[in-house]
DNA sequence: GCCGTTTTCGGCCCGACTGTTTTCAGTCG
C-alpha cells in the first residue's frame, strides 16, 4: 500500500513554472555577452552576470517569482530585469536580445571567449575585417590580416591560431573534482616546501581551499627566503609540464593533465593578505573591498591602505578581517552569499558555528556485497567503528535497481538477519538494517510496507526515469516523502557534477513536504554528487528540513566520502544542530518521522 | 543595471601581465 500519494498536487493558486532557472540564467548570460559586445559600460554587463548567477542558484522557481512580480526580492534583480524575465516567459525571448542578435553574429561570442581576446577586440575584428566566426578568424590569422588592426600584431595571430588548434573555442577548460584537486594541490605544496627545507612554506588557496565542487586552477601561496630557487623547483616538479610568466611575484604553470597552477610569493608579514586574496572567491573579494571603501580603506593582496597613512599588512587572515571590522570568515563561506553582513562586528546576524567532520556520529547510507558494494557487513562495520562512529546503516539497493545486483524481498529478509547477527558479534558500534529503496516513476516504492517496517532505516532514492518533467517529478518525490516508512530521501536532485544536470523538480515544494512530514533530506558525500548542493542544502535547512549527511560508500575506502558531504554542509552554513547524524541513534530517531507499525 | 547608516543619482575593487605601444588599452584573475 502506498500512503499519502494522492495528498499532494500543485495548488491552483500557484502558477506552474514554465522555464527552469537554468534557462532564465542562460538568457541573461547571453544578453550580458551581447551588451558587452555592444560596448555597454562594464557595470551593466556585470549586473547581468550577477543576476544570472543569482537566478541559477535560486532555490525557488524564478519564473513563478517573476510571474508574481516578486523577482526583485532576489539580490541583484531590479525592476528592469524583473520585466525582462517576464517578457522571456511570455514570448520565449527578450526584445533586447533579438535586437542585438541581429547586430552581432553568434560566432562573435565564441571569439570573445578565446584567450587574449575579449569583447573589444572581437568587435574590432567584426567591424574592420568582417570576421563573424572562429573559422573566419582562423583564416584571417593564417593570412596575417589580424595585424592590420591597430593594437593587434603577429604575437596575437600566433596565440589565436594556437587557441583554435587546441579547440578552446569549442569546449570549456577542464575542471577538476575537489578530491583530485586537493590531492594535486597538497602534493605540489609538499614537494615545493621540501625543495628548500624548513625555510619555505607553501599553502593551498583558491576554490580548492573553499572546498568547491570542482576547481579550474590551483593557487599556491609561498613564503621563502630564496624565491629564485623556489621557482626553479616548480619547473622541475614531475607534475609540471610548462612554466610561463615567471616574475618577482611568482609564476604560472600547467600540469601534464592541463591544470593551471598559480604560485605566488608572499612577504612573511603579509601572508594573511595574500592568502585571503587568493582564496577568494572573486565575488567575496569584490564585495569585501566595496565595503572597505565605504570605511575609507583600500584592500589589495599586499595590504590595507588608508588615505594618507602607511599600508598595513597582516600575518593572518583573522587579523585582516578584524582590521576591516569583521569576524573571521571560514573559507567555505566566502562566496558573497551574505557572509560579510553576518561577520560584521558592529551587529548584524552572526556567522554560524560550522559543522565539523568530528561531530559526525554515524553513517546512514552504504552498500555491501548484498548489492553493488565490495565489502561485507562486518568489514564495513569494523571500518566505520575505526572512524569513531556509533552506528552505521546498511542500505543496499532494492528490488528494481535496474543495474543488476538487485536485492529481492527474500534476499532483504536474509540481509536483515545477517545484520542482526553481525550486530550481536561486532562490539562498539550499532549496526542498523536498512535499504536504499527505489522510488518508482509513479511514486510507489519497490518493497511492501510489511517488509519496510522491519527495517531500522529507509532511504528512498530515484535511479530511473529522470526525464519525466517537473510537475510529475515533484509529485513522484513528494509521494515518497509522504510515505510513513521513509526516513530520508537519498541524493535528492540526481545531479552528477560536470556530467548530469539535476532533474527538473520543484525543490521549494519538496522542502515544504519534507519539513511537514519530518522526512530528512540527504547530502550525499560521493564527490561526484554532493547532492543536495551547498545552495540547496542551505535553503532546505532554512525551510525547516533536517539534513542527514551520508557517504554512500560502496567499499571500506569510500566511507571517507563523509568528508565531502561535510564540506558541502559547511558551504551551506550548517551547524551540528541542523544535521541529524551529529546525534546518537536514539536522539536521531526522535528527530525523524514518527513511524507507525514496526 | 543595481543600489543606499553619506546617496533615488552617481557611484559601482584592485593589481598584474601582454603586446603593442612611445604612454597604454585590453584582458585576466
Coordinates of C-alpha atoms (C1' of nucleotides) in Angstrom, one line a residue:
Chain A
X1 CA 0.0 0.0 0.0
X2 CA 1.2 3.4 -0.8
X3 CA 0.5 6.1 1.7
X4 CA -0.3 9.7 1.0
X5 CA 0.3 9.5 -2.7
X6 CA -2.9 11.4 -3.5
X7 CA -2.5 14.1 -0.9
X8 CA -0.3 16.3 -2.9
X9 CA -0.9 18.3 -6.1
X10 CA 0.1 21.8 -7.3
X11 CA -2.3 24.2 -5.5
X12 CA -4.5 26.0 -8.0
X13 CA -3.2 29.4 -6.9
X14 CA 0.4 28.6 -7.5
X15 CA 1.3 29.1 -11.2
X16 CA 3.3 26.2 -12.6
X17 CA 6.8 27.2 -13.5
X18 CA 7.3 27.4 -17.2
X19 CA 11.1 27.9 -17.6
X20 CA 13.7 26.3 -15.3
X21 CA 16.0 28.7 -13.6
X22 CA 18.9 27.4 -15.7
X23 CA 17.2 28.6 -18.9
X24 CA 16.5 32.0 -17.5
X25 CA 20.0 32.3 -16.3
X26 CA 21.3 31.4 -19.7
X27 CA 19.2 34.0 -21.4
X28 CA 20.5 36.7 -19.0
X29 CA 24.0 35.5 -19.6
X30 CA 23.6 35.8 -23.3
X31 CA 22.2 39.3 -23.1
X32 CA 25.1 40.3 -20.9
X33 CA 27.5 39.0 -23.5
X34 CA 25.7 40.8 -26.3
X35 CA 25.7 44.1 -24.3
X36 CA 29.4 43.6 -23.7
X37 CA 30.0 43.3 -27.5
X38 CA 27.8 46.3 -27.9
X39 CA 30.2 48.3 -25.8
X40 CA 27.9 48.8 -22.7
X41 CA 29.6 50.0 -19.6
X42 CA 31.1 47.2 -17.7
X43 CA 28.9 47.6 -14.6
X44 CA 25.8 46.9 -16.7
X45 CA 27.4 43.7 -18.1
X46 CA 28.4 42.7 -14.6
X47 CA 24.8 43.3 -13.4
X48 CA 23.5 40.8 -16.0
X49 CA 26.1 38.2 -14.9
X50 CA 25.4 38.7 -11.3
X51 CA 21.7 38.3 -11.9
X52 CA 22.3 35.2 -14.0
X53 CA 24.2 33.6 -11.1
X54 CA 21.5 34.6 -8.6
X55 CA 18.8 33.0 -10.8
X56 CA 20.8 29.9 -11.4
X57 CA 21.4 29.4 -7.7
X58 CA 17.9 30.4 -6.5
X59 CA 16.3 27.5 -4.6
X60 CA 12.9 28.6 -5.8
X61 CA 11.3 28.9 -9.2
X62 CA 12.3 32.3 -10.5
X63 CA 9.7 32.0 -13.2
X64 CA 7.0 31.7 -10.6
X65 CA 8.5 34.5 -8.6
X66 CA 8.7 36.8 -11.7
X67 CA 5.1 35.9 -12.6
X68 CA 4.1 37.1 -9.1
X69 CA 6.1 40.3 -9.7
X70 CA 8.5 39.4 -6.9
X71 CA 11.8 38.6 -8.7
X72 CA 13.1 41.9 -7.3
X73 CA 13.3 40.2 -3.9
X74 CA 16.4 38.4 -5.2
X75 CA 19.6 40.3 -4.7
X76 CA 20.9 41.9 -8.0
X77 CA 17.5 41.8 -9.7
X78 CA 15.7 45.1 -10.1
X79 CA 12.6 46.4 -11.9
X80 CA 14.3 46.2 -15.4
X81 CA 15.3 42.6 -15.1
X82 CA 12.0 41.6 -13.5
X83 CA 10.4 43.0 -16.6
X84 CA 12.8 41.2 -19.0
X85 CA 12.3 37.9 -17.3
X86 CA 8.5 38.2 -17.7
X87 CA 9.0 39.1 -21.4
X88 CA 11.1 36.0 -21.7
X89 CA 8.4 33.8 -20.1
X90 CA 5.6 35.4 -22.2
X91 CA 7.3 35.4 -25.6
X92 CA 10.2 33.0 -25.3
X93 CA 12.7 35.7 -25.9
X94 CA 13.8 39.2 -24.7
X95 CA 13.3 42.0 -27.2
X96 CA 16.8 43.5 -26.5
X97 CA 18.3 40.1 -27.2
X98 CA 16.6 39.9 -30.5
X99 CA 17.8 43.4 -31.5
X100 CA 21.4 42.6 -30.6
X101 CA 21.4 39.2 -32.1
X102 CA 20.7 40.9 -35.4
X103 CA 23.7 43.1 -34.9
X104 CA 26.2 40.5 -33.8
X105 CA 26.6 37.0 -35.3
X106 CA 26.6 34.2 -32.7
X107 CA 30.2 33.3 -33.7
X108 CA 31.4 36.5 -32.1
X109 CA 30.6 35.3 -28.6
X110 CA 32.8 32.3 -29.2
X111 CA 35.6 34.6 -30.5
X112 CA 35.3 36.8 -27.5
X113 CA 35.9 33.8 -25.2
X114 CA 39.3 32.9 -26.8
X115 CA 42.3 33.6 -24.6
X116 CA 43.8 37.0 -25.3
X117 CA 40.6 38.2 -27.0
X118 CA 37.7 40.0 -25.3
X119 CA 34.6 42.0 -26.3
X120 CA 36.6 45.0 -27.6
X121 CA 38.8 43.0 -29.9
X122 CA 36.0 40.7 -31.1
X123 CA 34.1 43.8 -32.0
X124 CA 37.1 45.3 -33.8
X125 CA 37.6 42.1 -35.8
X126 CA 34.0 42.1 -36.8
X127 CA 33.8 45.8 -37.7
X128 CA 37.1 46.1 -39.5
X129 CA 37.7 42.6 -41.0
X130 CA 34.2 41.3 -41.2
X131 CA 35.1 38.3 -39.0
X132 CA 32.0 36.5 -37.8
X133 CA 33.1 33.0 -36.7
X134 CA 36.0 31.1 -35.3
X135 CA 36.7 29.7 -38.7
X136 CA 36.8 33.2 -40.3
X137 CA 39.2 34.2 -37.6
X138 CA 41.4 31.2 -38.3
X139 CA 41.6 32.1 -42.0
X140 CA 42.4 35.8 -41.3
X141 CA 45.1 34.9 -38.8
X142 CA 46.7 32.5 -41.2
X143 CA 46.6 35.2 -43.9
X144 CA 48.3 37.6 -41.4
X145 CA 45.4 40.0 -41.7
X146 CA 44.9 40.5 -37.9
X147 CA 48.0 42.7 -37.7
X148 CA 46.3 45.2 -39.9
X149 CA 44.1 46.1 -37.0
X150 CA 45.6 48.8 -34.7
X151 CA 46.7 47.3 -31.4
X152 CA 47.0 43.7 -32.8
X153 CA 50.2 42.1 -34.1
X154 CA 51.9 38.9 -35.1
X155 CA 52.0 37.5 -31.5
X156 CA 48.3 37.7 -31.2
X157 CA 47.9 35.9 -34.6
X158 CA 50.1 33.1 -33.2
X159 CA 48.2 32.8 -29.9
X160 CA 44.8 32.8 -31.7
X161 CA 45.9 30.0 -34.0
X162 CA 47.2 28.0 -31.1
X163 CA 44.0 28.5 -29.1
X164 CA 41.8 27.5 -32.1
X165 CA 44.1 24.5 -32.7
X166 CA 43.5 23.4 -29.0
X167 CA 39.8 23.7 -29.6
X168 CA 39.4 26.4 -27.0
X169 CA 36.5 27.9 -28.9
X170 CA 34.5 24.7 -28.8
X171 CA 35.0 23.4 -25.3
X172 CA 35.3 24.9 -21.9
X173 CA 38.5 24.5 -19.9
X174 CA 38.5 21.2 -17.9
X175 CA 37.6 21.4 -14.2
X176 CA 38.9 19.0 -11.7
X177 CA 36.7 17.5 -8.9
X178 CA 37.7 18.5 -5.4
X179 CA 39.3 15.3 -4.2
X180 CA 41.7 15.3 -7.1
X181 CA 42.4 19.0 -6.9
X182 CA 43.2 18.7 -3.2
X183 CA 45.4 15.7 -3.8
X184 CA 47.3 17.5 -6.5
X185 CA 47.5 20.8 -4.6
X186 CA 48.8 19.1 -1.5
X187 CA 51.3 17.1 -3.5
X188 CA 52.6 20.2 -5.2
X189 CA 52.7 22.2 -1.9
X190 CA 54.6 19.4 -0.1
X191 CA 57.1 19.0 -3.0
X192 CA 57.8 22.7 -3.2
X193 CA 58.2 23.0 0.6
X194 CA 60.6 20.1 0.6
X195 CA 62.7 21.6 -2.1
X196 CA 64.0 24.3 0.1
X197 CA 63.8 22.9 3.6
X198 CA 62.1 24.5 6.5
X199 CA 62.6 28.0 5.3
X200 CA 59.9 27.5 2.6
X201 CA 56.2 27.2 3.4
X202 CA 53.5 26.6 0.8
X203 CA 49.8 27.0 1.4
X204 CA 46.9 25.9 -0.8
X205 CA 44.4 28.7 -1.5
X206 CA 41.7 29.2 -4.2
X207 CA 38.5 27.3 -4.7
X208 CA 40.1 24.1 -3.5
X209 CA 40.6 25.7 -0.1
X210 CA 36.9 26.8 -0.2
X211 CA 36.0 23.1 -0.8
X212 CA 34.1 23.9 -4.0
X213 CA 32.6 21.0 -6.1
X214 CA 35.3 21.4 -8.7
X215 CA 38.2 23.7 -9.4
X216 CA 39.5 25.4 -12.5
X217 CA 43.1 26.1 -11.3
X218 CA 45.2 25.7 -8.2
X219 CA 46.5 28.7 -6.2
X220 CA 49.6 28.2 -4.1
X221 CA 50.9 30.9 -1.7
X222 CA 54.6 30.5 -0.7
X223 CA 56.9 32.2 1.8
X224 CA 60.5 31.7 1.1
X225 CA 63.9 33.4 1.6
X226 CA 65.0 32.1 -1.8
X227 CA 62.4 32.9 -4.4
X228 CA 64.5 32.0 -7.4
X229 CA 65.2 28.6 -6.1
X230 CA 61.5 28.0 -5.4
X231 CA 60.6 28.9 -9.0
X232 CA 63.3 26.6 -10.3
X233 CA 61.9 23.9 -8.1
X234 CA 58.5 24.4 -9.6
X235 CA 59.8 24.0 -13.1
X236 CA 61.4 20.7 -12.1
X237 CA 58.4 19.1 -10.5
X238 CA 57.3 15.8 -12.1
X239 CA 53.7 17.0 -12.4
X240 CA 54.6 20.3 -14.2
X241 CA 54.5 20.4 -18.0
X242 CA 55.5 24.0 -18.5
X243 CA 56.0 27.3 -16.7
X244 CA 55.1 30.6 -18.1
X245 CA 55.3 34.2 -17.0
X246 CA 57.8 33.9 -14.2
X247 CA 58.4 37.1 -12.3
X248 CA 59.2 38.5 -8.9
X249 CA 55.6 37.9 -7.8
X250 CA 55.6 34.2 -8.6
X251 CA 54.9 32.0 -11.6
X252 CA 52.1 30.5 -13.6
X253 CA 52.4 26.8 -14.7
X254 CA 50.5 23.9 -16.2
X255 CA 50.4 20.3 -15.2
X256 CA 50.6 17.5 -17.7
X257 CA 46.9 16.9 -17.1
X258 CA 46.2 20.5 -18.2
X259 CA 45.5 22.1 -14.7
X260 CA 46.7 25.6 -14.4
X261 CA 48.8 26.4 -11.3
X262 CA 49.4 29.8 -9.9
X263 CA 52.2 30.2 -7.5
X264 CA 52.6 33.5 -5.6
X265 CA 55.3 34.5 -3.2
X266 CA 54.2 36.5 -0.2
X267 CA 56.2 38.6 2.3
X268 CA 56.2 36.9 5.6
X269 CA 54.4 39.7 7.4
X270 CA 51.7 39.8 4.7
X271 CA 50.8 36.2 4.3
X272 CA 47.3 36.9 5.6
X273 CA 46.7 39.4 2.9
X274 CA 47.9 37.2 0.1
X275 CA 46.2 34.1 1.4
X276 CA 42.9 35.9 1.7
X277 CA 43.2 37.4 -1.8
X278 CA 43.9 34.2 -3.5
X279 CA 41.4 32.2 -1.5
X280 CA 38.7 34.4 -3.0
X281 CA 36.1 34.0 -4.2
X282 CA 36.4 36.9 -6.6
X283 CA 33.0 38.0 -5.7
X284 CA 33.7 37.8 -2.0
X285 CA 36.8 39.9 -2.5
X286 CA 35.0 42.4 -4.6
X287 CA 32.2 42.8 -2.0
X288 CA 34.8 42.9 0.8
X289 CA 36.6 45.8 -0.9
X290 CA 33.5 47.7 -1.8
X291 CA 32.5 47.6 1.9
X292 CA 36.1 48.6 2.9
X293 CA 36.0 51.6 0.6
X294 CA 32.9 52.8 2.4
X295 CA 35.0 52.8 5.5
X296 CA 37.8 54.7 3.7
X297 CA 40.0 51.6 3.4
X298 CA 41.6 50.1 0.3
X299 CA 42.3 46.4 0.2
X300 CA 44.7 44.5 -2.1
X301 CA 46.7 41.4 -1.9
X302 CA 49.5 43.4 -0.4
X303 CA 47.8 45.1 2.4
X304 CA 45.2 47.6 3.6
X305 CA 45.8 51.3 3.0
X306 CA 44.1 54.4 4.2
X307 CA 44.4 57.8 2.5
X308 CA 47.5 59.5 3.9
X309 CA 48.5 56.5 6.0
X310 CA 51.0 53.7 5.6
X311 CA 49.8 50.4 4.2
X312 CA 49.1 47.8 6.9
X313 CA 49.9 44.2 6.4
X314 CA 48.5 41.1 8.2
X315 CA 50.3 37.9 9.1
X316 CA 47.0 36.1 9.4
X317 CA 43.6 36.3 7.7
X318 CA 41.9 36.7 11.1
X319 CA 43.9 39.9 11.6
X320 CA 42.9 41.2 8.2
X321 CA 39.2 40.5 8.7
X322 CA 39.4 42.2 12.1
X323 CA 41.1 45.2 10.7
X324 CA 38.0 45.5 8.4
X325 CA 35.6 45.3 11.3
X326 CA 34.7 41.6 10.6
X327 CA 34.9 38.3 12.4
X328 CA 37.0 35.6 10.8
X329 CA 35.1 34.1 7.9
X330 CA 35.7 30.4 7.1
X331 CA 36.9 29.8 3.5
X332 CA 33.8 27.7 2.7
X333 CA 31.6 30.7 3.3
X334 CA 33.5 33.2 1.1
X335 CA 31.0 33.2 -1.8
X336 CA 29.3 36.5 -1.4
X337 CA 26.2 34.9 0.0
X338 CA 25.6 37.1 2.9
X339 CA 28.8 36.2 4.9
X340 CA 30.1 39.8 5.0
X341 CA 26.9 41.1 6.7
X342 CA 26.9 38.2 9.1
X343 CA 30.5 38.8 10.0
X344 CA 30.1 42.4 11.0
X345 CA 31.4 43.0 14.5
X346 CA 29.1 46.0 14.9
X347 CA 25.9 43.9 14.9
X348 CA 24.3 42.1 12.0
X349 CA 23.4 38.5 12.2
X350 CA 26.2 36.3 13.5
X351 CA 28.1 33.7 11.4
X352 CA 27.2 30.1 12.1
X353 CA 29.4 27.8 14.0
X354 CA 30.1 25.4 11.2
X355 CA 29.8 21.6 11.4
X356 CA 33.0 19.6 11.6
X357 CA 33.8 16.1 10.5
X358 CA 34.5 15.1 14.1
X359 CA 30.9 15.9 15.1
X360 CA 29.5 13.2 12.8
X361 CA 28.5 10.1 14.8
X362 CA 27.2 7.7 12.3
X363 CA 26.7 6.9 8.6
X364 CA 23.3 6.0 7.3
X365 CA 23.9 5.2 3.6
X366 CA 26.3 2.5 2.5
X367 CA 26.4 -0.6 0.4
X368 CA 27.7 -4.2 0.8
X369 CA 28.2 -7.2 -1.3
X370 CA 24.4 -7.8 -1.0
X371 CA 24.0 -5.3 -3.9
X372 CA 26.8 -3.4 -5.7
X373 CA 29.2 -2.9 -2.8
X374 CA 32.6 -4.5 -2.5
X375 CA 32.8 -5.4 1.2
X376 CA 30.9 -7.4 3.7
X377 CA 28.7 -6.1 6.6
X378 CA 31.4 -6.9 9.0
X379 CA 34.2 -5.3 7.1
X380 CA 32.2 -2.1 6.7
X381 CA 31.1 -2.2 10.3
X382 CA 34.7 -2.5 11.6
X383 CA 35.9 0.3 9.3
X384 CA 33.1 2.5 10.5
X385 CA 34.0 1.8 14.1
X386 CA 37.6 2.8 13.4
X387 CA 36.3 6.1 12.2
X388 CA 34.8 6.6 15.6
X389 CA 31.1 6.1 14.5
X390 CA 28.5 4.9 17.0
X391 CA 26.2 3.4 14.3
X392 CA 26.1 2.5 10.6
X393 CA 23.1 1.6 8.4
X394 CA 23.4 -0.9 5.6
X395 CA 21.3 0.3 2.7
X396 CA 21.8 -1.9 -0.2
X397 CA 19.8 -1.3 -3.4
X398 CA 16.2 -2.6 -3.6
X399 CA 14.4 -5.0 -5.9
X400 CA 14.2 -2.9 -9.0
X401 CA 17.6 -1.1 -9.1
X402 CA 17.9 -1.9 -12.7
X403 CA 21.7 -2.1 -12.9
X404 CA 22.0 -5.7 -11.7
X405 CA 22.6 -6.7 -8.1
X406 CA 19.0 -6.1 -7.1
X407 CA 18.0 -7.4 -3.7
X408 CA 14.8 -9.4 -3.8
X409 CA 12.4 -9.3 -0.9
X410 CA 13.6 -12.7 0.2
X411 CA 17.2 -11.6 0.0
X412 CA 16.4 -8.5 2.0
X413 CA 14.8 -10.6 4.7
X414 CA 18.1 -12.7 4.8
X415 CA 20.1 -9.4 4.9
X416 CA 18.2 -8.2 7.9
X417 CA 19.1 -11.5 9.7
X418 CA 22.7 -11.1 8.7
X419 CA 22.8 -7.5 10.1
X420 CA 21.2 -8.6 13.3
X421 CA 23.8 -11.4 13.7
X422 CA 26.7 -9.1 12.9
X423 CA 25.3 -6.6 15.4
X424 CA 25.5 -9.2 18.1
X425 CA 29.0 -10.1 17.1
X426 CA 30.7 -6.7 16.5
X427 CA 31.3 -4.7 19.6
X428 CA 31.5 -1.0 19.9
X429 CA 29.1 0.1 17.1
X430 CA 25.4 -0.3 16.4
X431 CA 24.5 -2.0 13.1
X432 CA 21.3 -1.0 11.5
X433 CA 19.3 -2.8 8.9
X434 CA 18.2 -0.5 6.1
X435 CA 17.6 -0.2 2.4
X436 CA 18.0 2.3 -0.4
X437 CA 14.6 1.8 -1.9
X438 CA 13.8 2.9 -5.4
X439 CA 11.1 5.5 -6.0
X440 CA 9.2 4.1 -9.0
X441 CA 8.0 6.5 -11.7
X442 CA 4.5 6.6 -10.2
X443 CA 5.9 7.4 -6.7
X444 CA 5.5 4.0 -5.2
X445 CA 8.3 2.1 -3.5
X446 CA 9.5 -1.3 -4.6
X447 CA 9.1 -3.2 -1.4
X448 CA 5.9 -3.9 0.5
X449 CA 5.3 -1.9 3.7
X450 CA 5.3 -5.1 5.7
X451 CA 8.9 -5.6 4.7
X452 CA 9.9 -2.0 5.0
X453 CA 8.5 -1.9 8.6
X454 CA 11.1 -4.4 9.6
X455 CA 14.0 -2.1 8.8
X456 CA 15.6 0.4 11.1
X457 CA 16.2 2.9 8.4
X458 CA 14.8 3.5 5.0
X459 CA 16.3 5.8 2.3
X460 CA 14.3 6.4 -0.8
X461 CA 16.1 7.5 -4.0
X462 CA 15.4 7.8 -7.7
X463 CA 17.6 5.9 -10.1
X464 CA 15.5 5.8 -13.2
X465 CA 13.1 7.9 -15.4
X466 CA 14.8 11.2 -14.8
X467 CA 13.2 13.0 -17.8
X468 CA 9.6 13.0 -16.8
X469 CA 9.1 16.7 -16.4
X470 CA 8.9 19.0 -13.3
X471 CA 5.4 18.6 -12.1
X472 CA 5.3 14.8 -12.4
X473 CA 8.8 14.5 -10.9
X474 CA 7.8 16.7 -7.9
X475 CA 4.6 14.6 -7.4
X476 CA 6.7 11.5 -7.6
X477 CA 9.2 12.7 -5.0
X478 CA 6.6 14.0 -2.6
X479 CA 4.7 10.7 -2.7
X480 CA 7.9 9.1 -1.3
X481 CA 8.4 11.8 1.2
X482 CA 4.8 11.3 2.5
X483 CA 5.3 7.6 2.8
X484 CA 5.2 6.8 6.5
X485 CA 8.1 4.4 6.4
X486 CA 10.6 6.5 4.5
X487 CA 13.1 8.2 6.8
X488 CA 15.2 10.1 4.3
X489 CA 15.5 10.9 0.6
X490 CA 18.8 10.0 -1.0
X491 CA 20.7 12.3 -3.4
X492 CA 17.6 14.4 -3.9
X493 CA 18.4 16.1 -7.2
X494 CA 20.2 13.3 -9.1
X495 CA 22.9 15.6 -10.4
X496 CA 26.4 14.3 -11.2
X497 CA 28.9 17.1 -11.1
X498 CA 30.1 18.1 -14.6
X499 CA 28.2 15.1 -16.1
X500 CA 24.5 15.2 -15.4
X501 CA 22.2 18.1 -14.6
X502 CA 19.8 17.8 -11.7
X503 CA 16.4 16.5 -12.9
X504 CA 13.6 19.1 -13.1
X505 CA 11.9 19.3 -9.8
X506 CA 10.3 21.9 -7.6
X507 CA 12.6 21.9 -4.6
X508 CA 10.6 24.5 -2.8
X509 CA 7.6 22.1 -2.7
X510 CA 9.9 19.2 -1.8
X511 CA 11.4 21.1 1.1
X512 CA 8.0 22.1 2.4
X513 CA 6.8 18.5 2.2
X514 CA 9.9 17.2 3.9
X515 CA 9.7 19.7 6.7
X516 CA 6.0 18.9 7.3
X517 CA 6.5 15.2 7.4
X518 CA 9.9 15.3 9.2
X519 CA 11.4 13.4 6.4
X520 CA 15.2 14.0 6.2
X521 CA 17.0 15.1 3.0
X522 CA 20.4 13.8 2.3
X523 CA 23.6 15.5 1.5
X524 CA 25.3 12.6 -0.4
X525 CA 29.0 12.7 0.1
X526 CA 30.0 11.0 -3.1
X527 CA 32.4 13.6 -4.6
X528 CA 30.7 13.2 -8.0
X529 CA 27.3 14.0 -6.4
X530 CA 27.5 16.3 -3.4
X531 CA 23.7 16.3 -3.6
X532 CA 22.0 18.3 -2.1
X533 CA 24.3 21.1 -3.2
X534 CA 25.5 23.8 -0.8
X535 CA 22.9 26.3 -2.0
X536 CA 20.0 23.7 -1.9
X537 CA 21.0 22.3 1.5
X538 CA 21.0 25.8 2.9
X539 CA 17.6 26.5 1.6
X540 CA 16.3 23.2 2.9
X541 CA 17.6 23.9 6.4
X542 CA 16.0 27.3 6.3
X543 CA 12.7 25.7 5.3
X544 CA 13.0 23.6 8.5
X545 CA 14.2 20.4 6.9
X546 CA 16.6 18.1 8.9
X547 CA 19.6 17.2 6.8
X548 CA 21.5 13.9 7.0
X549 CA 25.0 13.5 5.6
X550 CA 26.0 10.1 4.2
X551 CA 29.0 8.6 2.5
X552 CA 27.1 6.3 0.1
X553 CA 30.2 4.2 0.4
X554 CA 30.4 1.1 -1.8
X555 CA 33.6 -0.1 -0.2
X556 CA 35.5 0.5 3.0
X557 CA 37.7 3.2 1.5
X558 CA 34.8 5.4 0.4
X559 CA 33.4 5.7 3.9
X560 CA 35.7 8.7 3.9
X561 CA 33.3 10.4 1.4
X562 CA 31.7 11.7 4.5
X563 CA 34.3 14.4 4.3
X564 CA 32.9 15.8 1.1
X565 CA 29.4 15.8 2.4
X566 CA 30.6 17.7 5.5
X567 CA 32.4 20.2 3.1
X568 CA 29.1 20.8 1.3
X569 CA 27.3 21.2 4.6
X570 CA 29.8 23.8 5.7
X571 CA 29.4 25.7 2.4
X572 CA 25.6 25.5 3.2
X573 CA 26.2 27.4 6.5
X574 CA 25.1 24.3 8.5
X575 CA 26.0 23.7 12.1
X576 CA 25.7 20.4 14.0
X577 CA 22.2 21.3 15.3
X578 CA 20.8 21.1 11.7
X579 CA 22.4 17.8 10.9
X580 CA 20.7 14.6 12.1
X581 CA 23.7 12.3 12.3
X582 CA 25.6 14.5 14.8
X583 CA 23.3 12.9 17.3
X584 CA 23.2 9.5 18.9
X585 CA 21.0 7.0 17.2
X586 CA 18.1 7.3 19.8
X587 CA 18.3 11.0 19.6
X588 CA 18.3 11.0 15.9
X589 CA 15.2 8.7 15.9
X590 CA 13.3 11.3 17.9
X591 CA 14.1 13.9 15.3
X592 CA 12.7 12.0 12.4
X593 CA 9.3 10.7 11.3
X594 CA 7.1 9.0 13.8
X595 CA 6.9 5.5 12.4
X596 CA 3.7 3.6 12.7
X597 CA 3.7 -0.2 12.8
X598 CA 7.1 -1.9 13.3
Chain B
dG1 C1' 21.5 47.7 -14.4
dC2 C1' 21.6 47.8 -9.3
dC3 C1' 21.6 50.2 -5.0
dG4 C1' 21.7 53.4 -0.5
dT5 C1' 23.8 54.2 8.5
dT6 C1' 26.9 59.8 3.5
dT7 C1' 23.2 58.8 -1.9
dT8 C1' 16.7 57.8 -5.6
dC9 C1' 21.7 60.0 -8.7
dG10 C1' 26.2 58.9 -9.2
dG11 C1' 28.7 55.9 -7.8
dC12 C1' 29.9 50.8 -8.5
dC13 C1' 37.7 46.6 -6.0
dC14 C1' 42.4 46.1 -7.2
dG15 C1' 46.5 44.9 -9.5
dA16 C1' 49.5 42.2 -13.0
dC17 C1' 50.7 41.0 -17.4
dT18 C1' 50.9 41.1 -22.5
dG19 C1' 51.6 43.0 -26.7
dT20 C1' 51.6 46.7 -28.7
dT21 C1' 52.7 50.9 -27.9
dT22 C1' 56.2 55.9 -27.3
dT23 C1' 52.3 56.1 -22.7
dC24 C1' 48.6 52.4 -22.7
dA25 C1' 44.4 49.6 -23.9
dG26 C1' 42.7 45.2 -23.3
dT27 C1' 42.5 41.1 -20.9
dC28 C1' 42.7 38.3 -16.8
dG29 C1' 42.2 36.6 -12.1

